[in-house]
Coordinates of C-alpha atoms in Angstrom, one line a residue:
X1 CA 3.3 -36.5 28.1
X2 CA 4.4 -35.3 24.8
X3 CA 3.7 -38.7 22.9
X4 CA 2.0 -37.2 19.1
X5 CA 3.7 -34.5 17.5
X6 CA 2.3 -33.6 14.3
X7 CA 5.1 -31.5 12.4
X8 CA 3.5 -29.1 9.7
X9 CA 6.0 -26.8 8.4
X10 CA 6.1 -25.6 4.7
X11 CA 9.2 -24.7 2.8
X12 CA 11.4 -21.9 3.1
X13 CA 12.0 -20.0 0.1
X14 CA 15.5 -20.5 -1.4
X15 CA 16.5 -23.4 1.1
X16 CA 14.3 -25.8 2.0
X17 CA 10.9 -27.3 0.7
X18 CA 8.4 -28.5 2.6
X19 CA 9.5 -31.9 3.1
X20 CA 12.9 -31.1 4.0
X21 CA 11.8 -29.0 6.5
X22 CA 9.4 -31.3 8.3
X23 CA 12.3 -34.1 8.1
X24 CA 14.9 -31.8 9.7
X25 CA 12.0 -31.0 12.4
X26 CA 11.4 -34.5 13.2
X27 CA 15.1 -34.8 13.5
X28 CA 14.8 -31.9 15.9
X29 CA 11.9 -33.8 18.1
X30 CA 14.1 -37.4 17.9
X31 CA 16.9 -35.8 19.9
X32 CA 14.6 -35.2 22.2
X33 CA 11.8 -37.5 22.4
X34 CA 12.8 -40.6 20.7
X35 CA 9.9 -42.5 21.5
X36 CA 7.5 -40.1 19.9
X37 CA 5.3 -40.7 17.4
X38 CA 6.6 -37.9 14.8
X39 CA 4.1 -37.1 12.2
X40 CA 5.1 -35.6 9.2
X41 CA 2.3 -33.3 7.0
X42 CA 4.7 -30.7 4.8
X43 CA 2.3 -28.0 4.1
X44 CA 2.0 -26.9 0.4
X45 CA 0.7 -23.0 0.1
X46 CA 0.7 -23.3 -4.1
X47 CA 4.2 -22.3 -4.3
X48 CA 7.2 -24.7 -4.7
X49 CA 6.8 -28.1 -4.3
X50 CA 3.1 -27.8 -4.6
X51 CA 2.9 -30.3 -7.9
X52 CA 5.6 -33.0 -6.3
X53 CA 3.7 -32.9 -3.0
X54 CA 0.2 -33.4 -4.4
X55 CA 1.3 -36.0 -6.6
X56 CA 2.6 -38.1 -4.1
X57 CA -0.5 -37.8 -1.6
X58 CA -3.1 -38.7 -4.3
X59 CA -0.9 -41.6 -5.7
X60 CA -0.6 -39.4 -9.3
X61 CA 2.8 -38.3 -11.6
X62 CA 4.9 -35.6 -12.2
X63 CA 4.9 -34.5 -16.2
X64 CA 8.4 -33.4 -16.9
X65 CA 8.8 -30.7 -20.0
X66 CA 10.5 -27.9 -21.0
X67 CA 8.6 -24.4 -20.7
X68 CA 9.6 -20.4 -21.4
X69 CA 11.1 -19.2 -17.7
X70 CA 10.8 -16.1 -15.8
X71 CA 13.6 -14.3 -17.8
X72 CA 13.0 -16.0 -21.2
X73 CA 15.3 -18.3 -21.4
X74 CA 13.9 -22.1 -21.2
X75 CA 14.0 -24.2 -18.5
X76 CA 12.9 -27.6 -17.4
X77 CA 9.9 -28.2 -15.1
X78 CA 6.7 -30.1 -14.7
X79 CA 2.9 -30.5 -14.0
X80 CA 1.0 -32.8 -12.2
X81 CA -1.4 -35.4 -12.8
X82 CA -3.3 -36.5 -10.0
X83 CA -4.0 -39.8 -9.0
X84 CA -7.9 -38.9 -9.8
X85 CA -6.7 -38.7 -13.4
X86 CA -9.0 -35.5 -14.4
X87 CA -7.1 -33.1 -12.5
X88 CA -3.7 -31.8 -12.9
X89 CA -1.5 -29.0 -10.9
X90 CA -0.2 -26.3 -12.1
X91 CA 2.6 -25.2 -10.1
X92 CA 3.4 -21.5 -11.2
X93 CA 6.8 -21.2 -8.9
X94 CA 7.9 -24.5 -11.1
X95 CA 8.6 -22.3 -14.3
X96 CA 8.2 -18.6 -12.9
X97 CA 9.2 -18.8 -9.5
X98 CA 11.5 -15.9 -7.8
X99 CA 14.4 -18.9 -7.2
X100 CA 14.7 -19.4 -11.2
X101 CA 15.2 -16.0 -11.8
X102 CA 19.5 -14.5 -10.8
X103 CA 20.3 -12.3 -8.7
X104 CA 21.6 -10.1 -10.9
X105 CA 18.3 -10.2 -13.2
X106 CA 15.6 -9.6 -10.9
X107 CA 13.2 -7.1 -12.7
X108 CA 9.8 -8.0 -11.7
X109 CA 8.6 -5.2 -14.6
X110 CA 10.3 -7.1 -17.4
X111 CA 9.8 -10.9 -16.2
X112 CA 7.1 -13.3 -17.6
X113 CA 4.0 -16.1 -17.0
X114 CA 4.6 -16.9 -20.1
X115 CA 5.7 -20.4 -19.3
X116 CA 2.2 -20.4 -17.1
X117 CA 0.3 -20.6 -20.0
X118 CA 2.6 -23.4 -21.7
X119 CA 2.8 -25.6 -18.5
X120 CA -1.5 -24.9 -19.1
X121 CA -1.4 -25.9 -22.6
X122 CA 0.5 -29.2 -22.2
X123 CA -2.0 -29.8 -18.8
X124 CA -5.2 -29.3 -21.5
X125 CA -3.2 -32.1 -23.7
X126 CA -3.4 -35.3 -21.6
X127 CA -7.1 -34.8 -21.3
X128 CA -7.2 -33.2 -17.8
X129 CA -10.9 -31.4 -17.3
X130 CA -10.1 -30.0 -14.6
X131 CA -6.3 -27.6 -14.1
X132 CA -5.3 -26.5 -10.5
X133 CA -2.7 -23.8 -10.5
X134 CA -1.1 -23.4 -7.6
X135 CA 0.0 -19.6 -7.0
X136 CA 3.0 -18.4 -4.4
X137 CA 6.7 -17.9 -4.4
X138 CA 6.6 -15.8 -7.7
X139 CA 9.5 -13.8 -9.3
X140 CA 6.5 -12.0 -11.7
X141 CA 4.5 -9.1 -12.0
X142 CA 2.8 -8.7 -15.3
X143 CA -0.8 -9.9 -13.8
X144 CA -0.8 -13.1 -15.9
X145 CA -0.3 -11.4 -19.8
X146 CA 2.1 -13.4 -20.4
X147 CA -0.1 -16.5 -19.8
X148 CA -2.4 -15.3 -21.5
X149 CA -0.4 -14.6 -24.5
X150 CA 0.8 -18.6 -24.3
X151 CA -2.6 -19.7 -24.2
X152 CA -3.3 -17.5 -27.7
X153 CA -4.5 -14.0 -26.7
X154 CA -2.7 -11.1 -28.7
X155 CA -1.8 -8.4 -26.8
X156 CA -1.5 -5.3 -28.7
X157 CA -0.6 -1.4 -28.6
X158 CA -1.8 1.7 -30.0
X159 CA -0.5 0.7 -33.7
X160 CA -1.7 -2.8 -33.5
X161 CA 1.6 -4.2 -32.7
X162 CA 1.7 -6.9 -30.2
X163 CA 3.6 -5.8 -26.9
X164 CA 6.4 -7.6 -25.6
X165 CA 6.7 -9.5 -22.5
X166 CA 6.8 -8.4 -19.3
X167 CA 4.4 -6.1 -16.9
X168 CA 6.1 -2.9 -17.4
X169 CA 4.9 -3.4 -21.1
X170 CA 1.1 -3.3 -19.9
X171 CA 1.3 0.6 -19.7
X172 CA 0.8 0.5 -23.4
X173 CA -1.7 -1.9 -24.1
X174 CA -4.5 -1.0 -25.8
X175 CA -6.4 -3.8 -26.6
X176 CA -6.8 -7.5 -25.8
X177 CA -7.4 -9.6 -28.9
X178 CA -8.7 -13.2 -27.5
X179 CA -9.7 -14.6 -31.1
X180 CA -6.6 -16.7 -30.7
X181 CA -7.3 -18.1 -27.3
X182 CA -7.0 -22.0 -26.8
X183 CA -10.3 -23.1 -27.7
X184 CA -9.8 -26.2 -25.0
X185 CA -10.1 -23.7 -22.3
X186 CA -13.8 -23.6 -22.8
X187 CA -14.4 -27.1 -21.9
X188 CA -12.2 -27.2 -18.9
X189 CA -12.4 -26.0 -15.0
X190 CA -9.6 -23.8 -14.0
X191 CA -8.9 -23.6 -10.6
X192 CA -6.6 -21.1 -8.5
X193 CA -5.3 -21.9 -5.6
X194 CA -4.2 -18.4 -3.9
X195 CA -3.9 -16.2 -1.4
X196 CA -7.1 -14.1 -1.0
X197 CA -5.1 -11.5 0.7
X198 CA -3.4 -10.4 -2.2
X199 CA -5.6 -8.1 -4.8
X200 CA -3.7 -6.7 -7.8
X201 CA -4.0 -2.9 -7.5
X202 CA -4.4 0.4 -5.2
X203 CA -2.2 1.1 -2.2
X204 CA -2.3 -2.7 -1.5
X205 CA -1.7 -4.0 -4.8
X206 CA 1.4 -6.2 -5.4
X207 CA 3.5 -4.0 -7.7
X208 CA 3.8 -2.1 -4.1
X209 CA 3.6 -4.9 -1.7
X210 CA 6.2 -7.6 -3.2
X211 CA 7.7 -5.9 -5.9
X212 CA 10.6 -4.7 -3.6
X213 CA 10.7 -8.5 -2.5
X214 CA 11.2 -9.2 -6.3
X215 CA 14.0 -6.5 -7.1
X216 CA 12.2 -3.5 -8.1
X217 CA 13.1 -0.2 -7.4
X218 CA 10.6 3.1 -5.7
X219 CA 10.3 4.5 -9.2
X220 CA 10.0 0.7 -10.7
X221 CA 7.3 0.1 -8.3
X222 CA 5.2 3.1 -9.2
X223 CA 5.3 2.3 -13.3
X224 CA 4.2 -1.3 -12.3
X225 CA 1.2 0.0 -10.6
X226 CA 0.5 2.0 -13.5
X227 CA 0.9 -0.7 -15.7
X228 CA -0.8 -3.1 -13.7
X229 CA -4.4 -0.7 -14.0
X230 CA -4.4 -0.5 -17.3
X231 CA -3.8 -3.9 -17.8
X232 CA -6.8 -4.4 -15.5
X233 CA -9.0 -1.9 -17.0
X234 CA -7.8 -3.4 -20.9
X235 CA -8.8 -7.1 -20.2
X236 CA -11.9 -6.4 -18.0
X237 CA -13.5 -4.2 -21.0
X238 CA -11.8 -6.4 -23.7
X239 CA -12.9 -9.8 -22.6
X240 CA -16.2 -8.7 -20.9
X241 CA -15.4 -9.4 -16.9
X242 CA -18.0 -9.5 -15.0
X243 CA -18.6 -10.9 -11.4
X244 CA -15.0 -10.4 -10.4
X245 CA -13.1 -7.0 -10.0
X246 CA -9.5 -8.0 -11.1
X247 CA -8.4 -4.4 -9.3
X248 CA -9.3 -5.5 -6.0
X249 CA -10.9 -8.9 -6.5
X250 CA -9.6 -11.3 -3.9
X251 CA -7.1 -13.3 -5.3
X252 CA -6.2 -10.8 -8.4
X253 CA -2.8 -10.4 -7.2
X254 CA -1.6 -13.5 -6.7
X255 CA 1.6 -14.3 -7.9
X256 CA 2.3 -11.1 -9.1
X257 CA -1.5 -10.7 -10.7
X258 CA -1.2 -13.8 -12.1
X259 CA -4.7 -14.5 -10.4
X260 CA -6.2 -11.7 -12.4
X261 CA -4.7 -12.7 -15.6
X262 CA -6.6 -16.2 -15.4
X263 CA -9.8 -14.8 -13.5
X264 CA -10.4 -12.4 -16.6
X265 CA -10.5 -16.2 -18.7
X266 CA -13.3 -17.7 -16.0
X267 CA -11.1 -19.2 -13.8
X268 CA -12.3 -19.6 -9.8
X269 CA -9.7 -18.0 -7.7
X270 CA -10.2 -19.7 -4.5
X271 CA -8.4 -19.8 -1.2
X272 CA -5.5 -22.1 -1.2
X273 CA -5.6 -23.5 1.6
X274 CA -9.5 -24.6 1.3
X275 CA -8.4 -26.2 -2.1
X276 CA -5.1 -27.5 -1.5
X277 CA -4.8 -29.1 2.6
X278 CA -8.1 -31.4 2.1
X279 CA -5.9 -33.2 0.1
X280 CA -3.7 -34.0 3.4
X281 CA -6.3 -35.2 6.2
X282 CA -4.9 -31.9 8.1
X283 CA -7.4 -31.5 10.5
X284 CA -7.8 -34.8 11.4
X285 CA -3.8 -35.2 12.3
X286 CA -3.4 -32.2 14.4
X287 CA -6.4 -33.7 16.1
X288 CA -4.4 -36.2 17.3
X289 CA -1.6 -34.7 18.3
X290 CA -0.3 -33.7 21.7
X291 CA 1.5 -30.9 20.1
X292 CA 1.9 -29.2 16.6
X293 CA 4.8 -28.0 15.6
X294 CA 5.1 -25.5 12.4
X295 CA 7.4 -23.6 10.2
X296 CA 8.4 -21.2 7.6
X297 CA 10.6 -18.9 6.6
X298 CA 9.5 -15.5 8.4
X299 CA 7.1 -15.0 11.1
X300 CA 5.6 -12.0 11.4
X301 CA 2.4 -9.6 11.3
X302 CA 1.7 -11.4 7.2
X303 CA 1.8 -14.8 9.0
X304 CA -2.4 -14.5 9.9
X305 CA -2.9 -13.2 6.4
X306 CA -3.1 -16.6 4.3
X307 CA 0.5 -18.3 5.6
X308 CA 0.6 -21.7 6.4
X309 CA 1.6 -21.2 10.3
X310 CA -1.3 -18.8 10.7
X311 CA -3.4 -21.0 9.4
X312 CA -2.0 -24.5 11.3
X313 CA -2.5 -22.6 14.5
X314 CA -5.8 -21.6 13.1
X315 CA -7.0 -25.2 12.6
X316 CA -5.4 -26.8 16.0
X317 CA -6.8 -24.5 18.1
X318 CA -10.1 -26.0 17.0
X319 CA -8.9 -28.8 19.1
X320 CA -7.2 -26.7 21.6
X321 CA -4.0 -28.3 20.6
X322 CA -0.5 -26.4 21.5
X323 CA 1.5 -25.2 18.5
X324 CA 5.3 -24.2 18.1
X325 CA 5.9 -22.1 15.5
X326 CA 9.6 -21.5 14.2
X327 CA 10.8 -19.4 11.6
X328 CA 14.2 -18.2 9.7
X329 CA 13.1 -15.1 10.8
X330 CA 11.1 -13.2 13.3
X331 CA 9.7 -9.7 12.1
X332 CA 7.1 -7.8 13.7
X333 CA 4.3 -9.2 14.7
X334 CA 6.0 -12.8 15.1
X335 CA 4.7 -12.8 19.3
X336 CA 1.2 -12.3 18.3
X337 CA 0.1 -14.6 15.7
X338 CA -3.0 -16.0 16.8
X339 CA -2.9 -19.4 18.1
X340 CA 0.7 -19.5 18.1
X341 CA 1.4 -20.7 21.7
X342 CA 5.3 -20.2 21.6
X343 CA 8.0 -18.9 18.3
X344 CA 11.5 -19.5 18.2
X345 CA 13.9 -18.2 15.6
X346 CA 16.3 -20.9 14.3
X347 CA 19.5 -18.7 14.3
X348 CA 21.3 -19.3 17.3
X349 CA 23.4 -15.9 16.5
X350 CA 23.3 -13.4 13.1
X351 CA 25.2 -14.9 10.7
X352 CA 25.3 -13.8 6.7
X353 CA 21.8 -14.7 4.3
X354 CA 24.3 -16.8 2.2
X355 CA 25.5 -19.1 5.4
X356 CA 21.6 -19.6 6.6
X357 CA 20.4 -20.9 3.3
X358 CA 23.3 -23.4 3.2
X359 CA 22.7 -25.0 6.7
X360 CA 19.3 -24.2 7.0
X361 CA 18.0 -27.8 7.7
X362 CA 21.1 -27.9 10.6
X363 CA 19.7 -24.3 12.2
X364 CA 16.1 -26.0 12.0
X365 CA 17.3 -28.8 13.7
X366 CA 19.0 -27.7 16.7
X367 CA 16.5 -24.7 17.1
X368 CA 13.9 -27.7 17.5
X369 CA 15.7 -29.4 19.8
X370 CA 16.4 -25.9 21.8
X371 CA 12.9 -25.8 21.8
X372 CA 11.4 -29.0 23.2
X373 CA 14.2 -28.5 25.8
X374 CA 12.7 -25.3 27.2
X375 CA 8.8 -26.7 26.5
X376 CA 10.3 -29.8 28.7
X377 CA 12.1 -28.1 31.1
X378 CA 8.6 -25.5 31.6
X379 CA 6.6 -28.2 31.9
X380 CA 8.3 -29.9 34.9
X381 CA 8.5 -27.2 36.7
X382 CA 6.0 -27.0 39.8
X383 CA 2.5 -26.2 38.7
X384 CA 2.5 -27.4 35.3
X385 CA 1.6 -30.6 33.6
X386 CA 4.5 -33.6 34.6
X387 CA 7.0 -33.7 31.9
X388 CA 4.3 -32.2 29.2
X389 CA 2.5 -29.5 27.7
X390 CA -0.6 -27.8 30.1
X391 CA -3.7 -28.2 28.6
X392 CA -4.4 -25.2 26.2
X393 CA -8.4 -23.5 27.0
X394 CA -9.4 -20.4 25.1
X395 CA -6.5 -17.6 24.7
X396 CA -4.0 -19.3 27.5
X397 CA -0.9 -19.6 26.3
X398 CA 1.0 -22.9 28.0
X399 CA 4.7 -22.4 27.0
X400 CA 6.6 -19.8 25.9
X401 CA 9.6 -19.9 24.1
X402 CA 11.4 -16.5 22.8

């Protein structure tokens, strides 16, 4: 029987955060199986809601303060302080993410980190030793100068003239002054949290991976690359980089190089998911589940590259526990995502981008429901397990639902 469900979707990027999308789940499972015992884990990846969510695990705060955004302008956002009270999160997508930048100003060459390095600078004031930033759901690509330019590094061009913001800019940089650089840093651990999938240049790099995601053009994307190896070859000479390649380091292009930018100052760029789910007792809840259901916005062939339902499935099949992925989405690739037993999109027929975002927790809902129905209705069919899931033994796949 279908008694423990552990639900452990994270958010989905311009509609739902994480724990808006595991309570419209749960709503899902209720219609369903009222009697179960639903467990909620939203799953943070670094990106939005990162700082709220890990501040409400460890019993810590949310800082609120105003910081440089994505396009200049300022906007409000936050930190967090642990409940540890030497640690505090970082959340880049909190003052640089893709959902603070319009529509109509997506430019991932001219946008900046520079409100990073502020949200860093206030973190270093309340005494915090130790700074996790949390790297995803970016609208950046200037591999962490502007950061760096926060935190007190001069960025400057063949005259000596300090460049302006924005990655495009890094094509003429010449030299990285770091004379200015906050001399708190030196007694503090930074931490990244990011995908280790994601380096910052070569065919793979990000300006050509998610800078079309972030509104740049063919001929945009190709300048950015540029831009992007200078700016690596610049700080690794100017600052004296060694152990880490911020080309192809993994980790460098996180959040739009942001990963470089901070690696190049000593910080550890670690995977996120090592750093950031111990916080939640994962393991030990999908453990006890009788089936784990999961979520984001797209599924497809980048889900078993660092995304939270690749790596759910990942961790339940350790316990050979079933797992339901479902997704806004489903690209290519979405039917073959290890450990992924069955994957259900959530529209229930094409509608506009606009109308999806809007009733996205009411399409995650009833494609839940849709879904235990089916898992339900296989299961009590002759041969399988009486009105539940089959048990689940290497690479057998119990339930399918398309």
């Amino acid at each position: 029987m279908l008694r423990r469900i552990a639900v452990a979707p994270t958010g989905f990027k311009e509609s739902l955060s994480a724990q808006a999308a595991a309570d419209a789940i749960a709503a899902g499972v209720r219609r369903v199986l009222p009697a179960a015992d639903v467990d909620l884990v939203p799953l943070v990846d670094g990106g939005e809601g990162t700082a709220a969510t890990l501040a409400a695990t460890t019993g810590g705060r949310l800082v609120a303060l105003s910081a440089t955004g994505p396009v200049g302008e300022s906007v409000g956002t936050h930190f967090a302080l642990l409940g540890s009270g030497d640690t505090a999160v970082v959340e880049m997508a909190a003052v640089a993410g893709l959902s603070l930048i319009p529509r109509s100003l997506r430019d991932p060459g001219a946008t900046t980190t520079y409100g990073v390095g502020e949200l860093i600078r206030a973190a270093l004031g309340t005494g915090a030793r130790r700074i996790l930033v949390g790297c995803g759901d970016s609208g950046t690509s200037d591999g962490g100068a502007g950061a760096l330019q926060a935190l007190g590094a001069r960025l400057l061009d063949a005259d000596g003239r300090e460049l302006p913001r924005g990655g495009r800019e890094l094509i003429r940089l010449r030299r990285v002054d770091p004379a200015g650089l906050d001399p708190r840093l030196a007694h503090a651990e930074l931490l990244v949290a990011c995908n280790p999938f994601n380096v910052l240049c070569g065919q793979r790099g990000v300006a050509r991976v998610f800078g079309p995601q972030k509104g740049a053009t063919p001929a945009q994307v190709e300048d950015l690359s540029a831009a992007l190896e200078n700016w690596a070859y610049v700080l690794t000479r100017d600052l004296r980089v060694t152990g880490t390649d911020l080309r192809t380091g993994p980790g460098t292009g996180a959040s739009g190089g942001l990963g470089a930018g901070l690696a190049a100052l000593g910080a550890r760029l670690l995977p996120r998911f090592t750093v950031l789910l111990d916080h939640l007792d994962l393991d030990a809840r999908l453990a006890r589940a009788d089936l784990v259901v999961t979520a984001e916005g797209a599924l497809d062939r980048q889900t078993p590259r660092g995304k939270v339902p690749g790596e759910v499935a990942r961790r339940a099949k350790r316990y050979g526990r079933p797992v339901l992925a479902l997704a806004g989405t489903l690209g290519e690739g979405a039917h073959e995502v290890p450990g992924v037993d069955a994957c259900h999109g959530i529209l229930p027929a094409p509608m506009a981008l606009d109308e999806a975002l809007l009733r996205a927790a009411e399409l995650l809902t009833d494609a839940t429901e849709r879904a235990l129905r089916m898992i339900l209705l296989g299961a009590g069919l002759p041969g399988h397990a009486e009105a539940g899931v089959a048990e689940v033994s290497g690479t057998q796949r119990p339930f399918s639902v398309r």
